């Protein structure tokens, strides 16, 4: 089952609870070739981030002995599956492709998630809260970088940002511990490598 989930996340057929596409009612904006390429780069980064989020949750879910945490991680992965599907769809609309390095992001994040999960549930939840916080900040930055007429991409990122904030709050309510500074720094550094690379490939 976990192998199936991994293949689905990496190939873009992730399981989700199939929420409606937030950009469905928006018309396609007039974009120059350069703008289109830039938007595709940004959406590829967001797509890769969602692959990584799925992997984190899968990794944490697989090692946790706590049934409630396992269920919460599975549910979170399903919700990230919606984000993955939305970013995939937007990339298709832009005639672009997902990151070729998605399997790398998946494996790396899965291992990080599994290690966090092994350390203990409150740290695992702390990891979720910090990840969601960093993703939220990153989405905010991306919204400033998108061409203002691209309401389709903006709608998608706005909805994702609201969801990530909810995921963060859920983790805090479930008992997340605050991670040490150097771990947060390391997470930011790792995310940066992905952001810089997935924009291009
Ligand atoms: Fe997400
Ligand atoms: Fe999330």
PDB file of C-alpha atoms and ligand atoms in Angstrom:
ATOM      1  CA  UNK A   1       0.000   0.000   0.000  1.00  0.00           C
ATOM      2  CA  UNK A   2       2.833   2.397   0.877  1.00  0.00           C
ATOM      3  CA  UNK A   3       4.650   1.563  -2.329  1.00  0.00           C
ATOM      4  CA  UNK A   4       1.451   2.299  -4.256  1.00  0.00           C
ATOM      5  CA  UNK A   5       1.150   5.665  -2.467  1.00  0.00           C
ATOM      6  CA  UNK A   6       4.764   6.517  -3.287  1.00  0.00           C
ATOM      7  CA  UNK A   7       4.345   5.724  -6.992  1.00  0.00           C
ATOM      8  CA  UNK A   8       1.125   7.746  -7.096  1.00  0.00           C
ATOM      9  CA  UNK A   9       2.739  10.777  -5.453  1.00  0.00           C
ATOM     10  CA  UNK A  10       5.721  10.752  -7.790  1.00  0.00           C
ATOM     11  CA  UNK A  11       3.773  10.145 -10.997  1.00  0.00           C
ATOM     12  CA  UNK A  12       1.048  12.684 -10.265  1.00  0.00           C
ATOM     13  CA  UNK A  13      -1.852  10.272  -9.633  1.00  0.00           C
ATOM     14  CA  UNK A  14      -1.867  10.866  -5.897  1.00  0.00           C
ATOM     15  CA  UNK A  15      -4.924   9.816  -3.935  1.00  0.00           C
ATOM     16  CA  UNK A  16      -6.945  12.781  -2.759  1.00  0.00           C
ATOM     17  CA  UNK A  17     -10.364  13.499  -1.369  1.00  0.00           C
ATOM     18  CA  UNK A  18     -10.998  15.151  -4.760  1.00  0.00           C
ATOM     19  CA  UNK A  19     -11.922  18.703  -3.857  1.00  0.00           C
ATOM     20  CA  UNK A  20     -12.898  21.029  -6.693  1.00  0.00           C
ATOM     21  CA  UNK A  21     -10.133  22.777  -8.646  1.00  0.00           C
ATOM     22  CA  UNK A  22      -9.941  26.319  -7.142  1.00  0.00           C
ATOM     23  CA  UNK A  23      -9.117  27.860 -10.546  1.00  0.00           C
ATOM     24  CA  UNK A  24     -12.029  26.237 -12.397  1.00  0.00           C
ATOM     25  CA  UNK A  25     -14.076  29.426 -12.694  1.00  0.00           C
ATOM     26  CA  UNK A  26     -11.116  31.652 -13.694  1.00  0.00           C
ATOM     27  CA  UNK A  27     -10.354  32.462 -17.332  1.00  0.00           C
ATOM     28  CA  UNK A  28      -6.853  31.837 -18.669  1.00  0.00           C
ATOM     29  CA  UNK A  29      -4.867  35.098 -18.540  1.00  0.00           C
ATOM     30  CA  UNK A  30      -2.875  36.597 -21.410  1.00  0.00           C
ATOM     31  CA  UNK A  31       0.742  35.711 -20.608  1.00  0.00           C
ATOM     32  CA  UNK A  32       3.892  36.336 -22.621  1.00  0.00           C
ATOM     33  CA  UNK A  33       6.111  33.318 -23.337  1.00  0.00           C
ATOM     34  CA  UNK A  34       8.538  34.459 -20.630  1.00  0.00           C
ATOM     35  CA  UNK A  35       5.755  34.920 -18.073  1.00  0.00           C
ATOM     36  CA  UNK A  36       4.318  31.521 -18.920  1.00  0.00           C
ATOM     37  CA  UNK A  37       7.707  29.903 -18.414  1.00  0.00           C
ATOM     38  CA  UNK A  38       8.136  31.736 -15.103  1.00  0.00           C
ATOM     39  CA  UNK A  39       4.680  30.670 -13.836  1.00  0.00           C
ATOM     40  CA  UNK A  40       5.395  27.085 -14.883  1.00  0.00           C
ATOM     41  CA  UNK A  41       8.676  27.222 -12.928  1.00  0.00           C
ATOM     42  CA  UNK A  42       6.868  28.462  -9.815  1.00  0.00           C
ATOM     43  CA  UNK A  43       4.087  25.890 -10.122  1.00  0.00           C
ATOM     44  CA  UNK A  44       6.691  23.154 -10.638  1.00  0.00           C
ATOM     45  CA  UNK A  45       8.295  24.183  -7.337  1.00  0.00           C
ATOM     46  CA  UNK A  46       4.900  24.066  -5.604  1.00  0.00           C
ATOM     47  CA  UNK A  47       4.173  20.685  -7.142  1.00  0.00           C
ATOM     48  CA  UNK A  48       7.540  19.343  -5.937  1.00  0.00           C
ATOM     49  CA  UNK A  49       6.763  20.759  -2.485  1.00  0.00           C
ATOM     50  CA  UNK A  50       3.515  18.811  -2.400  1.00  0.00           C
ATOM     51  CA  UNK A  51       5.314  15.608  -3.445  1.00  0.00           C
ATOM     52  CA  UNK A  52       7.682  16.223  -0.536  1.00  0.00           C
ATOM     53  CA  UNK A  53       4.754  16.920   1.833  1.00  0.00           C
ATOM     54  CA  UNK A  54       3.094  13.635   0.866  1.00  0.00           C
ATOM     55  CA  UNK A  55       6.376  11.803   1.437  1.00  0.00           C
ATOM     56  CA  UNK A  56       6.858  13.429   4.852  1.00  0.00           C
ATOM     57  CA  UNK A  57       3.413  12.331   5.964  1.00  0.00           C
ATOM     58  CA  UNK A  58       3.828   8.844   4.514  1.00  0.00           C
ATOM     59  CA  UNK A  59       7.197   8.503   6.268  1.00  0.00           C
ATOM     60  CA  UNK A  60       5.850   9.667   9.606  1.00  0.00           C
ATOM     61  CA  UNK A  61       2.681   7.590   9.320  1.00  0.00           C
ATOM     62  CA  UNK A  62       4.602   4.400   8.604  1.00  0.00           C
ATOM     63  CA  UNK A  63       6.759   4.540  11.753  1.00  0.00           C
ATOM     64  CA  UNK A  64       4.257   5.911  14.266  1.00  0.00           C
ATOM     65  CA  UNK A  65       2.856   3.348  16.699  1.00  0.00           C
ATOM     66  CA  UNK A  66       0.009   5.654  17.636  1.00  0.00           C
ATOM     67  CA  UNK A  67      -3.138   4.783  15.657  1.00  0.00           C
ATOM     68  CA  UNK A  68      -4.491   8.314  15.921  1.00  0.00           C
ATOM     69  CA  UNK A  69      -1.266   9.832  14.561  1.00  0.00           C
ATOM     70  CA  UNK A  70      -1.211   7.266  11.749  1.00  0.00           C
ATOM     71  CA  UNK A  71      -4.770   8.219  10.796  1.00  0.00           C
ATOM     72  CA  UNK A  72      -3.982  11.939  11.057  1.00  0.00           C
ATOM     73  CA  UNK A  73      -0.933  11.530   8.796  1.00  0.00           C
ATOM     74  CA  UNK A  74      -2.943   9.555   6.245  1.00  0.00           C
ATOM     75  CA  UNK A  75      -5.628  12.238   6.243  1.00  0.00           C
ATOM     76  CA  UNK A  76      -3.014  14.990   5.850  1.00  0.00           C
ATOM     77  CA  UNK A  77      -1.440  13.099   2.935  1.00  0.00           C
ATOM     78  CA  UNK A  78      -4.870  12.884   1.264  1.00  0.00           C
ATOM     79  CA  UNK A  79      -5.345  16.626   1.615  1.00  0.00           C
ATOM     80  CA  UNK A  80      -1.889  17.288   0.191  1.00  0.00           C
ATOM     81  CA  UNK A  81      -3.028  14.991  -2.645  1.00  0.00           C
ATOM     82  CA  UNK A  82      -5.553  17.676  -3.637  1.00  0.00           C
ATOM     83  CA  UNK A  83      -2.782  20.268  -3.781  1.00  0.00           C
ATOM     84  CA  UNK A  84      -0.681  17.922  -5.848  1.00  0.00           C
ATOM     85  CA  UNK A  85      -3.565  17.395  -8.297  1.00  0.00           C
ATOM     86  CA  UNK A  86      -4.224  21.158  -8.587  1.00  0.00           C
ATOM     87  CA  UNK A  87      -0.535  21.963  -9.275  1.00  0.00           C
ATOM     88  CA  UNK A  88      -0.425  19.116 -11.813  1.00  0.00           C
ATOM     89  CA  UNK A  89      -3.464  20.447 -13.609  1.00  0.00           C
ATOM     90  CA  UNK A  90      -2.043  23.982 -13.711  1.00  0.00           C
ATOM     91  CA  UNK A  91       1.248  22.677 -15.143  1.00  0.00           C
ATOM     92  CA  UNK A  92      -0.711  20.861 -17.867  1.00  0.00           C
ATOM     93  CA  UNK A  93      -2.651  24.038 -18.670  1.00  0.00           C
ATOM     94  CA  UNK A  94       0.675  25.847 -19.030  1.00  0.00           C
ATOM     95  CA  UNK A  95       1.957  23.076 -21.338  1.00  0.00           C
ATOM     96  CA  UNK A  96       4.721  22.325 -18.888  1.00  0.00           C
ATOM     97  CA  UNK A  97       5.870  19.376 -16.818  1.00  0.00           C
ATOM     98  CA  UNK A  98       6.443  18.387 -13.193  1.00  0.00           C
ATOM     99  CA  UNK A  99       9.964  18.248 -11.744  1.00  0.00           C
ATOM    100  CA  UNK A 100      12.008  15.349 -13.163  1.00  0.00           C
ATOM    101  CA  UNK A 101      13.574  15.056  -9.730  1.00  0.00           C
ATOM    102  CA  UNK A 102      10.279  14.232  -7.973  1.00  0.00           C
ATOM    103  CA  UNK A 103      11.475  10.716  -7.032  1.00  0.00           C
ATOM    104  CA  UNK A 104      14.493  12.313  -5.322  1.00  0.00           C
ATOM    105  CA  UNK A 105      12.294  14.761  -3.372  1.00  0.00           C
ATOM    106  CA  UNK A 106      10.005  11.894  -2.421  1.00  0.00           C
ATOM    107  CA  UNK A 107      12.720   9.567  -1.127  1.00  0.00           C
ATOM    108  CA  UNK A 108      14.550  12.344   0.751  1.00  0.00           C
ATOM    109  CA  UNK A 109      11.402  13.640   2.427  1.00  0.00           C
ATOM    110  CA  UNK A 110      10.169  10.139   3.236  1.00  0.00           C
ATOM    111  CA  UNK A 111      13.397   9.451   5.129  1.00  0.00           C
ATOM    112  CA  UNK A 112      13.231  12.778   6.960  1.00  0.00           C
ATOM    113  CA  UNK A 113       9.599  12.020   7.894  1.00  0.00           C
ATOM    114  CA  UNK A 114      10.446   8.521   9.108  1.00  0.00           C
ATOM    115  CA  UNK A 115      13.312   9.818  11.273  1.00  0.00           C
ATOM    116  CA  UNK A 116      11.063  12.542  12.737  1.00  0.00           C
ATOM    117  CA  UNK A 117       8.399   9.911  13.407  1.00  0.00           C
ATOM    118  CA  UNK A 118      10.880   7.632  15.170  1.00  0.00           C
ATOM    119  CA  UNK A 119      11.954  10.378  17.552  1.00  0.00           C
ATOM    120  CA  UNK A 120       8.436  10.606  18.973  1.00  0.00           C
ATOM    121  CA  UNK A 121       4.947  11.791  18.155  1.00  0.00           C
ATOM    122  CA  UNK A 122       5.194  15.278  19.622  1.00  0.00           C
ATOM    123  CA  UNK A 123       8.369  15.902  17.587  1.00  0.00           C
ATOM    124  CA  UNK A 124       6.765  14.406  14.534  1.00  0.00           C
ATOM    125  CA  UNK A 125       3.826  16.792  14.944  1.00  0.00           C
ATOM    126  CA  UNK A 126       6.283  19.629  15.586  1.00  0.00           C
ATOM    127  CA  UNK A 127       7.856  18.790  12.301  1.00  0.00           C
ATOM    128  CA  UNK A 128       4.465  18.984  10.570  1.00  0.00           C
ATOM    129  CA  UNK A 129       3.687  22.346  12.177  1.00  0.00           C
ATOM    130  CA  UNK A 130       7.067  23.775  11.125  1.00  0.00           C
ATOM    131  CA  UNK A 131       6.796  22.365   7.579  1.00  0.00           C
ATOM    132  CA  UNK A 132       3.334  23.837   7.129  1.00  0.00           C
ATOM    133  CA  UNK A 133       4.536  27.172   8.510  1.00  0.00           C
ATOM    134  CA  UNK A 134       7.441  27.274   6.069  1.00  0.00           C
ATOM    135  CA  UNK A 135       5.239  26.212   3.137  1.00  0.00           C
ATOM    136  CA  UNK A 136       2.751  28.959   4.030  1.00  0.00           C
ATOM    137  CA  UNK A 137       5.529  31.584   4.036  1.00  0.00           C
ATOM    138  CA  UNK A 138       6.845  30.260   0.763  1.00  0.00           C
ATOM    139  CA  UNK A 139       3.380  30.400  -0.878  1.00  0.00           C
ATOM    140  CA  UNK A 140       3.071  33.998   0.249  1.00  0.00           C
ATOM    141  CA  UNK A 141       6.354  34.793  -1.535  1.00  0.00           C
ATOM    142  CA  UNK A 142       5.223  32.975  -4.676  1.00  0.00           C
ATOM    143  CA  UNK A 143       1.968  34.921  -4.806  1.00  0.00           C
ATOM    144  CA  UNK A 144       4.035  38.115  -5.031  1.00  0.00           C
ATOM    145  CA  UNK A 145       6.096  36.644  -7.877  1.00  0.00           C
ATOM    146  CA  UNK A 146       3.143  35.593 -10.047  1.00  0.00           C
ATOM    147  CA  UNK A 147       1.977  37.958 -12.820  1.00  0.00           C
ATOM    148  CA  UNK A 148      -1.033  39.753 -11.324  1.00  0.00           C
ATOM    149  CA  UNK A 149      -3.318  38.802 -14.244  1.00  0.00           C
ATOM    150  CA  UNK A 150      -2.739  35.074 -13.638  1.00  0.00           C
ATOM    151  CA  UNK A 151      -5.791  34.649 -11.430  1.00  0.00           C
ATOM    152  CA  UNK A 152      -5.837  30.869 -12.001  1.00  0.00           C
ATOM    153  CA  UNK A 153      -2.474  30.283 -10.313  1.00  0.00           C
ATOM    154  CA  UNK A 154      -3.248  32.875  -7.630  1.00  0.00           C
ATOM    155  CA  UNK A 155      -6.551  31.152  -6.699  1.00  0.00           C
ATOM    156  CA  UNK A 156      -4.787  27.802  -6.372  1.00  0.00           C
ATOM    157  CA  UNK A 157      -2.039  29.189  -4.126  1.00  0.00           C
ATOM    158  CA  UNK A 158      -4.536  31.109  -1.981  1.00  0.00           C
ATOM    159  CA  UNK A 159      -6.523  27.945  -1.299  1.00  0.00           C
ATOM    160  CA  UNK A 160      -3.361  25.973  -0.601  1.00  0.00           C
ATOM    161  CA  UNK A 161      -2.180  28.619   1.831  1.00  0.00           C
ATOM    162  CA  UNK A 162      -5.468  28.456   3.758  1.00  0.00           C
ATOM    163  CA  UNK A 163      -5.216  24.662   3.915  1.00  0.00           C
ATOM    164  CA  UNK A 164      -1.576  24.683   5.057  1.00  0.00           C
ATOM    165  CA  UNK A 165      -2.470  27.085   7.864  1.00  0.00           C
ATOM    166  CA  UNK A 166      -5.227  24.684   8.935  1.00  0.00           C
ATOM    167  CA  UNK A 167      -2.759  21.757   8.842  1.00  0.00           C
ATOM    168  CA  UNK A 168      -0.380  23.752  11.046  1.00  0.00           C
ATOM    169  CA  UNK A 169      -3.113  24.545  13.566  1.00  0.00           C
ATOM    170  CA  UNK A 170      -4.260  20.905  13.621  1.00  0.00           C
ATOM    171  CA  UNK A 171      -0.706  19.757  14.392  1.00  0.00           C
ATOM    172  CA  UNK A 172      -0.375  22.313  17.207  1.00  0.00           C
ATOM    173  CA  UNK A 173      -3.708  21.245  18.724  1.00  0.00           C
ATOM    174  CA  UNK A 174      -2.621  17.602  18.540  1.00  0.00           C
ATOM    175  CA  UNK A 175       0.403  18.444  20.748  1.00  0.00           C
ATOM    176  CA  UNK A 176       3.233  19.544  18.446  1.00  0.00           C
ATOM    177  CA  UNK A 177       6.512  20.459  20.143  1.00  0.00           C
ATOM    178  CA  UNK A 178       8.537  23.452  18.907  1.00  0.00           C
ATOM    179  CA  UNK A 179      11.577  22.196  17.026  1.00  0.00           C
ATOM    180  CA  UNK A 180      15.094  23.327  17.987  1.00  0.00           C
ATOM    181  CA  UNK A 181      16.423  26.282  16.005  1.00  0.00           C
ATOM    182  CA  UNK A 182      19.095  24.329  14.101  1.00  0.00           C
ATOM    183  CA  UNK A 183      16.511  21.773  12.863  1.00  0.00           C
ATOM    184  CA  UNK A 184      14.273  24.592  11.599  1.00  0.00           C
ATOM    185  CA  UNK A 185      17.294  26.131   9.901  1.00  0.00           C
ATOM    186  CA  UNK A 186      18.243  22.795   8.320  1.00  0.00           C
ATOM    187  CA  UNK A 187      14.671  22.360   7.056  1.00  0.00           C
ATOM    188  CA  UNK A 188      14.775  25.821   5.492  1.00  0.00           C
ATOM    189  CA  UNK A 189      18.098  25.063   3.860  1.00  0.00           C
ATOM    190  CA  UNK A 190      16.851  21.740   2.436  1.00  0.00           C
ATOM    191  CA  UNK A 191      13.650  23.368   1.140  1.00  0.00           C
ATOM    192  CA  UNK A 192      15.760  26.046  -0.534  1.00  0.00           C
ATOM    193  CA  UNK A 193      17.737  23.472  -2.486  1.00  0.00           C
ATOM    194  CA  UNK A 194      14.472  22.025  -3.768  1.00  0.00           C
ATOM    195  CA  UNK A 195      12.996  25.433  -4.605  1.00  0.00           C
ATOM    196  CA  UNK A 196      16.094  26.482  -6.578  1.00  0.00           C
ATOM    197  CA  UNK A 197      16.349  23.195  -8.493  1.00  0.00           C
ATOM    198  CA  UNK A 198      12.692  22.369  -9.223  1.00  0.00           C
ATOM    199  CA  UNK A 199      12.152  25.804 -10.822  1.00  0.00           C
ATOM    200  CA  UNK A 200      14.317  24.645 -13.739  1.00  0.00           C
ATOM    201  CA  UNK A 201      14.056  20.840 -13.864  1.00  0.00           C
TER     202      UNK A 201
HETATM  203 FE1  LIG B   1      -0.002  21.254   0.580  1.00  0.00          FE
HETATM  204 FE1  LIG B   2      -0.252  20.967   4.248  1.00  0.00          FE
END
